[in-house]
C-alpha cells in the first residue's frame, strides 16, 4: 500500500508535509515549520499524527515541535542536533530505518546545511524528504558544513533512482533558476526555467521535483562541469561545487 503525501505552503516560503501510510493510517509530518498550519491540515483531513520526522534543528523545521506534540502526542524522531531546538524521543542517523506503519524510511546522512542534517527515503514508493539539502534547481546554504560534506550529501541523494519524487522544504525555485541561468546555458535548463517562471506566475508550486530532473538541470549537481565559469581552478569535484555555491551566495539576481 502506498504512502500518501499532502503538501501545503506555510510561513513565507516553506512547505509542510504530511505522509500517511495507507495500509495502517499511520501519519507523520516532516518537520514542523508552522504548528498552526500543520494542525489545521490534520483537522481538515480528519487525520491524527503519530510521528514528527525532523530533518534538522532550524527554527523553521523543528520550531513547531512542542506545539504539535502538545496537540497530538506525536513521537519525535530526528538527528541529535534537533535537541538544540526541542526534545527528541528517538535519535536517528544515516543508515537507520524508521517505520511508519508498513512504510519504511531509510535515513540518509545529508550534513552540510547543518552538520547533522538527514533525509528520509521511502524506496518502495520512490519518495524522499530532503529538508534543506537539495532544492529544485538549488541546494541549501552551508551554514555549518564544508563544501566537501555538502557535495558528498548531494551525491548520496543523486544516487537515488531518477524517478524518485523529491520533497524539498522551500519554494526557492524561481530564484534558483535565475542563478542557474547565470552559470549555465544548457537547453534543458532553459526549458525548465521557463516552466518554473510560468508556474510561479500562476501561483503554482514547483515542489516536488525528481532526482532525474535535478541531475539534468541543477547547477549544484552539475557543478564539476560548470565550475570553470564561476572561477574554480579544476580541483576535486567538491571544490568545484564550493565555487558554484559561493557564486550563488554572492548572486544578486
Ligand atoms: Zn534550514
Ligand atoms: Fe529551512
Short mmCIF file of C-alpha atoms and ligand atoms in Angstrom, two decimals:
data_model
loop_
_atom_site.label_atom_id
_atom_site.label_comp_id
_atom_site.label_asym_id
_atom_site.label_seq_id
_atom_site.Cartn_x
_atom_site.Cartn_y
_atom_site.Cartn_z
CA UNK A 1 0.00 0.00 0.00
CA UNK A 2 1.34 3.40 -0.89
CA UNK A 3 2.32 6.44 1.04
CA UNK A 4 0.05 9.44 0.56
CA UNK A 5 1.77 12.83 0.83
CA UNK A 6 -0.06 16.11 1.48
CA UNK A 7 1.98 19.23 0.81
CA UNK A 8 0.99 22.71 1.94
CA UNK A 9 2.65 26.11 1.86
CA UNK A 10 3.32 27.89 5.15
CA UNK A 11 5.41 30.74 6.61
CA UNK A 12 6.88 32.87 3.81
CA UNK A 13 8.29 30.14 1.58
CA UNK A 14 8.26 26.84 3.49
CA UNK A 15 6.38 23.68 2.63
CA UNK A 16 4.85 21.44 5.26
CA UNK A 17 4.31 17.75 4.51
CA UNK A 18 2.05 15.09 5.97
CA UNK A 19 2.83 11.49 4.99
CA UNK A 20 0.25 8.76 5.61
CA UNK A 21 0.88 5.04 5.35
CA UNK A 22 -2.32 3.88 3.65
CA UNK A 23 -2.09 0.32 4.99
CA UNK A 24 -2.31 1.40 8.62
CA UNK A 25 -3.33 5.06 8.64
CA UNK A 26 -0.14 5.93 10.50
CA UNK A 27 0.74 9.52 9.77
CA UNK A 28 3.88 11.63 10.12
CA UNK A 29 4.68 15.25 9.49
CA UNK A 30 8.08 16.02 8.09
CA UNK A 31 9.42 18.94 10.15
CA UNK A 32 7.26 21.50 11.90
CA UNK A 33 7.66 24.81 10.08
CA UNK A 34 4.28 26.10 11.27
CA UNK A 35 2.41 24.24 14.02
CA UNK A 36 -0.90 26.02 13.39
CA UNK A 37 -0.79 25.17 9.68
CA UNK A 38 0.03 21.52 10.41
CA UNK A 39 -2.74 21.18 12.98
CA UNK A 40 -5.25 22.85 10.64
CA UNK A 41 -4.28 20.47 7.83
CA UNK A 42 -4.66 17.43 10.10
CA UNK A 43 -8.05 18.67 11.25
CA UNK A 44 -9.25 19.27 7.69
CA UNK A 45 -8.21 15.74 6.69
CA UNK A 46 -9.51 14.11 9.86
CA UNK A 47 -6.07 12.59 10.49
CA UNK A 48 -4.24 12.03 13.76
CA UNK A 49 -0.48 12.38 13.95
CA UNK A 50 1.86 9.61 15.09
CA UNK A 51 5.32 10.97 14.30
CA UNK A 52 7.29 14.11 13.65
CA UNK A 53 10.25 13.31 11.40
CA UNK A 54 12.75 16.15 11.69
CA UNK A 55 15.45 16.76 9.08
CA UNK A 56 17.48 19.33 11.05
CA UNK A 57 17.36 21.64 14.01
CA UNK A 58 16.48 25.01 12.42
CA UNK A 59 13.54 27.01 13.75
CA UNK A 60 11.52 26.65 10.53
CA UNK A 61 11.91 22.85 10.75
CA UNK A 62 11.78 21.96 14.46
CA UNK A 63 10.43 25.17 15.99
CA UNK A 64 6.85 23.90 15.92
CA UNK A 65 7.65 20.54 17.55
CA UNK A 66 6.49 21.45 21.05
CA UNK A 67 3.12 22.79 19.93
CA UNK A 68 2.48 19.85 17.60
CA UNK A 69 3.45 17.32 20.28
CA UNK A 70 1.22 19.04 22.83
CA UNK A 71 -1.73 18.87 20.45
CA UNK A 72 -1.23 15.36 19.03
CA UNK A 73 1.09 13.33 21.27
CA UNK A 74 3.29 12.59 18.24
CA UNK A 75 6.62 10.84 18.78
CA UNK A 76 9.57 12.98 17.70
CA UNK A 77 12.25 11.36 15.54
CA UNK A 78 15.29 13.19 14.24
CA UNK A 79 19.04 13.75 14.30
CA UNK A 80 20.68 14.55 17.65
CA UNK A 81 21.14 18.22 16.69
CA UNK A 82 17.36 18.76 16.96
CA UNK A 83 17.78 18.90 20.75
CA UNK A 84 19.24 22.39 20.20
CA UNK A 85 15.62 23.38 19.42
CA UNK A 86 13.33 20.79 21.06
CA UNK A 87 13.41 17.39 22.82
CA UNK A 88 13.71 14.17 20.79
CA UNK A 89 12.07 10.83 21.54
CA UNK A 90 14.24 8.86 19.13
CA UNK A 91 17.61 9.90 17.76
CA UNK A 92 18.42 8.59 14.29
CA UNK A 93 21.38 8.84 11.96
CA UNK A 94 22.40 7.75 8.48
CA UNK A 95 21.74 4.03 7.92
CA UNK A 96 18.89 3.82 10.45
CA UNK A 97 15.36 2.94 9.42
CA UNK A 98 12.10 4.48 10.62
CA UNK A 99 8.85 2.56 10.20
CA UNK A 100 5.64 4.48 9.59
CA UNK A 101 3.17 1.62 9.75
CA UNK A 102 4.26 -0.59 6.83
CA UNK A 103 6.27 2.15 5.13
CA UNK A 104 10.00 2.05 5.68
CA UNK A 105 12.10 5.19 5.61
CA UNK A 106 15.83 4.83 5.27
CA UNK A 107 17.69 7.66 6.96
CA UNK A 108 20.34 9.27 4.75
CA UNK A 109 23.03 11.45 6.26
CA UNK A 110 22.99 14.78 4.40
CA UNK A 111 25.06 17.14 6.52
CA UNK A 112 26.25 20.46 5.14
CA UNK A 113 23.38 22.93 5.57
CA UNK A 114 23.60 21.90 9.23
CA UNK A 115 26.14 19.36 10.44
CA UNK A 116 23.58 16.72 11.42
CA UNK A 117 21.00 17.18 8.64
CA UNK A 118 19.29 13.97 7.47
CA UNK A 119 16.88 12.95 4.71
CA UNK A 120 14.15 10.27 4.79
CA UNK A 121 13.88 7.92 1.81
CA UNK A 122 10.94 5.59 1.16
CA UNK A 123 12.43 3.36 -1.54
CA UNK A 124 9.26 1.32 -2.13
CA UNK A 125 7.30 4.41 -3.11
CA UNK A 126 10.30 6.30 -4.56
CA UNK A 127 9.79 9.30 -2.29
CA UNK A 128 12.41 11.33 -0.44
CA UNK A 129 12.04 14.16 2.04
CA UNK A 130 15.24 16.14 1.81
CA UNK A 131 14.70 19.20 4.04
CA UNK A 132 17.11 21.99 3.16
CA UNK A 133 19.80 19.88 1.45
CA UNK A 134 18.60 19.61 -2.16
CA UNK A 135 16.20 22.16 -3.65
CA UNK A 136 14.62 22.34 -7.06
CA UNK A 137 17.45 23.84 -9.14
CA UNK A 138 19.41 24.58 -5.97
CA UNK A 139 20.82 23.38 -2.68
CA UNK A 140 20.90 24.58 0.90
CA UNK A 141 23.33 27.15 2.15
CA UNK A 142 26.27 25.69 4.04
CA UNK A 143 25.65 27.24 7.44
CA UNK A 144 27.62 24.63 9.37
CA UNK A 145 29.23 22.16 6.99
CA UNK A 146 32.01 22.22 4.41
CA UNK A 147 31.81 22.04 0.64
CA UNK A 148 33.22 18.52 0.83
CA UNK A 149 30.46 17.44 3.23
CA UNK A 150 27.64 19.12 1.27
CA UNK A 151 28.87 17.71 -2.05
CA UNK A 152 29.02 14.23 -0.54
CA UNK A 153 25.47 14.65 0.79
CA UNK A 154 24.15 15.82 -2.56
CA UNK A 155 25.85 12.87 -4.27
CA UNK A 156 24.06 10.49 -1.88
CA UNK A 157 20.74 11.98 -2.99
CA UNK A 158 21.78 11.99 -6.66
CA UNK A 159 22.43 8.26 -6.33
CA UNK A 160 18.73 7.59 -5.68
CA UNK A 161 16.69 6.40 -8.69
CA UNK A 162 15.85 9.13 -11.22
CA UNK A 163 12.12 8.60 -10.73
CA UNK A 164 12.37 9.46 -7.01
CA UNK A 165 9.95 12.22 -6.02
CA UNK A 166 11.86 14.81 -4.00
CA UNK A 167 10.04 16.93 -1.44
CA UNK A 168 12.22 19.90 -0.54
CA UNK A 169 11.28 22.26 2.23
CA UNK A 170 11.22 25.65 0.50
CA UNK A 171 9.82 27.29 -2.63
CA UNK A 172 13.11 28.79 -3.79
CA UNK A 173 12.93 27.56 -7.36
CA UNK A 174 12.47 30.81 -9.29
CA UNK A 175 15.44 32.47 -7.55
CA UNK A 176 17.43 29.28 -8.03
CA UNK A 177 16.53 29.27 -11.72
CA UNK A 178 17.79 32.85 -12.16
CA UNK A 179 21.13 31.85 -10.67
CA UNK A 180 21.29 28.63 -12.68
CA UNK A 181 20.75 30.56 -15.92
CA UNK A 182 23.63 32.86 -14.97
CA UNK A 183 26.09 29.97 -14.93
CA UNK A 184 24.63 27.53 -17.47
CA UNK A 185 23.08 27.87 -20.91
CA UNK A 186 22.04 24.25 -21.24
CA UNK A 187 18.81 23.92 -23.28
CA UNK A 188 17.18 21.58 -20.75
CA UNK A 189 17.80 24.13 -18.01
CA UNK A 190 16.39 26.96 -20.12
CA UNK A 191 13.25 24.96 -20.83
CA UNK A 192 12.80 24.06 -17.19
CA UNK A 193 13.43 27.62 -16.03
CA UNK A 194 10.71 28.87 -18.39
CA UNK A 195 8.29 26.33 -16.91
CA UNK A 196 9.27 27.38 -13.39
CA UNK A 197 8.71 31.10 -14.03
CA UNK A 198 5.34 30.36 -15.66
CA UNK A 199 4.25 28.13 -12.78
CA UNK A 200 5.16 30.78 -10.23
CA UNK A 201 3.29 33.43 -12.25
CA UNK A 202 0.23 31.21 -11.90
CA UNK A 203 0.92 30.81 -8.17
CA UNK A 204 1.61 27.09 -8.55
CA UNK A 205 4.22 25.20 -6.51
CA UNK A 206 7.35 23.86 -8.22
CA UNK A 207 7.87 21.27 -5.47
CA UNK A 208 8.07 18.29 -5.55
CA UNK A 209 10.79 17.68 -8.09
CA UNK A 210 12.57 14.44 -9.07
CA UNK A 211 16.13 13.20 -8.84
CA UNK A 212 16.19 12.83 -12.63
CA UNK A 213 15.17 16.46 -13.20
CA UNK A 214 17.75 17.71 -10.71
CA UNK A 215 20.55 15.61 -12.18
CA UNK A 216 19.72 17.05 -15.60
CA UNK A 217 19.47 20.73 -14.67
CA UNK A 218 20.51 21.57 -11.09
CA UNK A 219 23.76 23.59 -11.20
CA UNK A 220 24.93 22.14 -7.89
CA UNK A 221 24.72 18.58 -9.19
CA UNK A 222 26.35 19.74 -12.44
CA UNK A 223 29.00 21.72 -10.57
CA UNK A 224 32.11 19.95 -11.90
CA UNK A 225 31.01 20.85 -15.45
CA UNK A 226 30.16 24.46 -14.57
CA UNK A 227 33.00 25.33 -12.23
CA UNK A 228 35.29 26.99 -14.75
CA UNK A 229 32.56 29.54 -15.46
CA UNK A 230 32.43 30.63 -11.82
CA UNK A 231 36.15 30.64 -11.10
CA UNK A 232 37.12 27.23 -9.74
CA UNK A 233 40.57 26.06 -10.80
CA UNK A 234 39.76 22.50 -11.75
CA UNK A 235 40.37 20.83 -8.38
CA UNK A 236 38.31 17.96 -6.98
CA UNK A 237 34.55 17.96 -7.51
CA UNK A 238 33.81 19.32 -4.05
CA UNK A 239 35.99 22.37 -4.77
CA UNK A 240 34.10 22.95 -7.99
CA UNK A 241 30.88 22.59 -6.04
CA UNK A 242 32.14 25.03 -3.42
CA UNK A 243 32.87 27.60 -6.12
CA UNK A 244 29.34 27.32 -7.54
CA UNK A 245 27.86 27.51 -4.03
CA UNK A 246 29.93 30.64 -3.26
CA UNK A 247 28.80 32.20 -6.55
CA UNK A 248 25.17 31.60 -5.53
CA UNK A 249 25.78 33.13 -2.10
CA UNK A 250 27.01 36.30 -3.85
CA UNK A 251 24.47 36.27 -6.70
CA UNK A 252 22.26 39.36 -6.89
CA UNK A 253 19.67 38.20 -9.36
ZN1 LIG B 1 17.34 25.10 7.42
FE1 LIG B 2 14.53 25.84 6.13
#
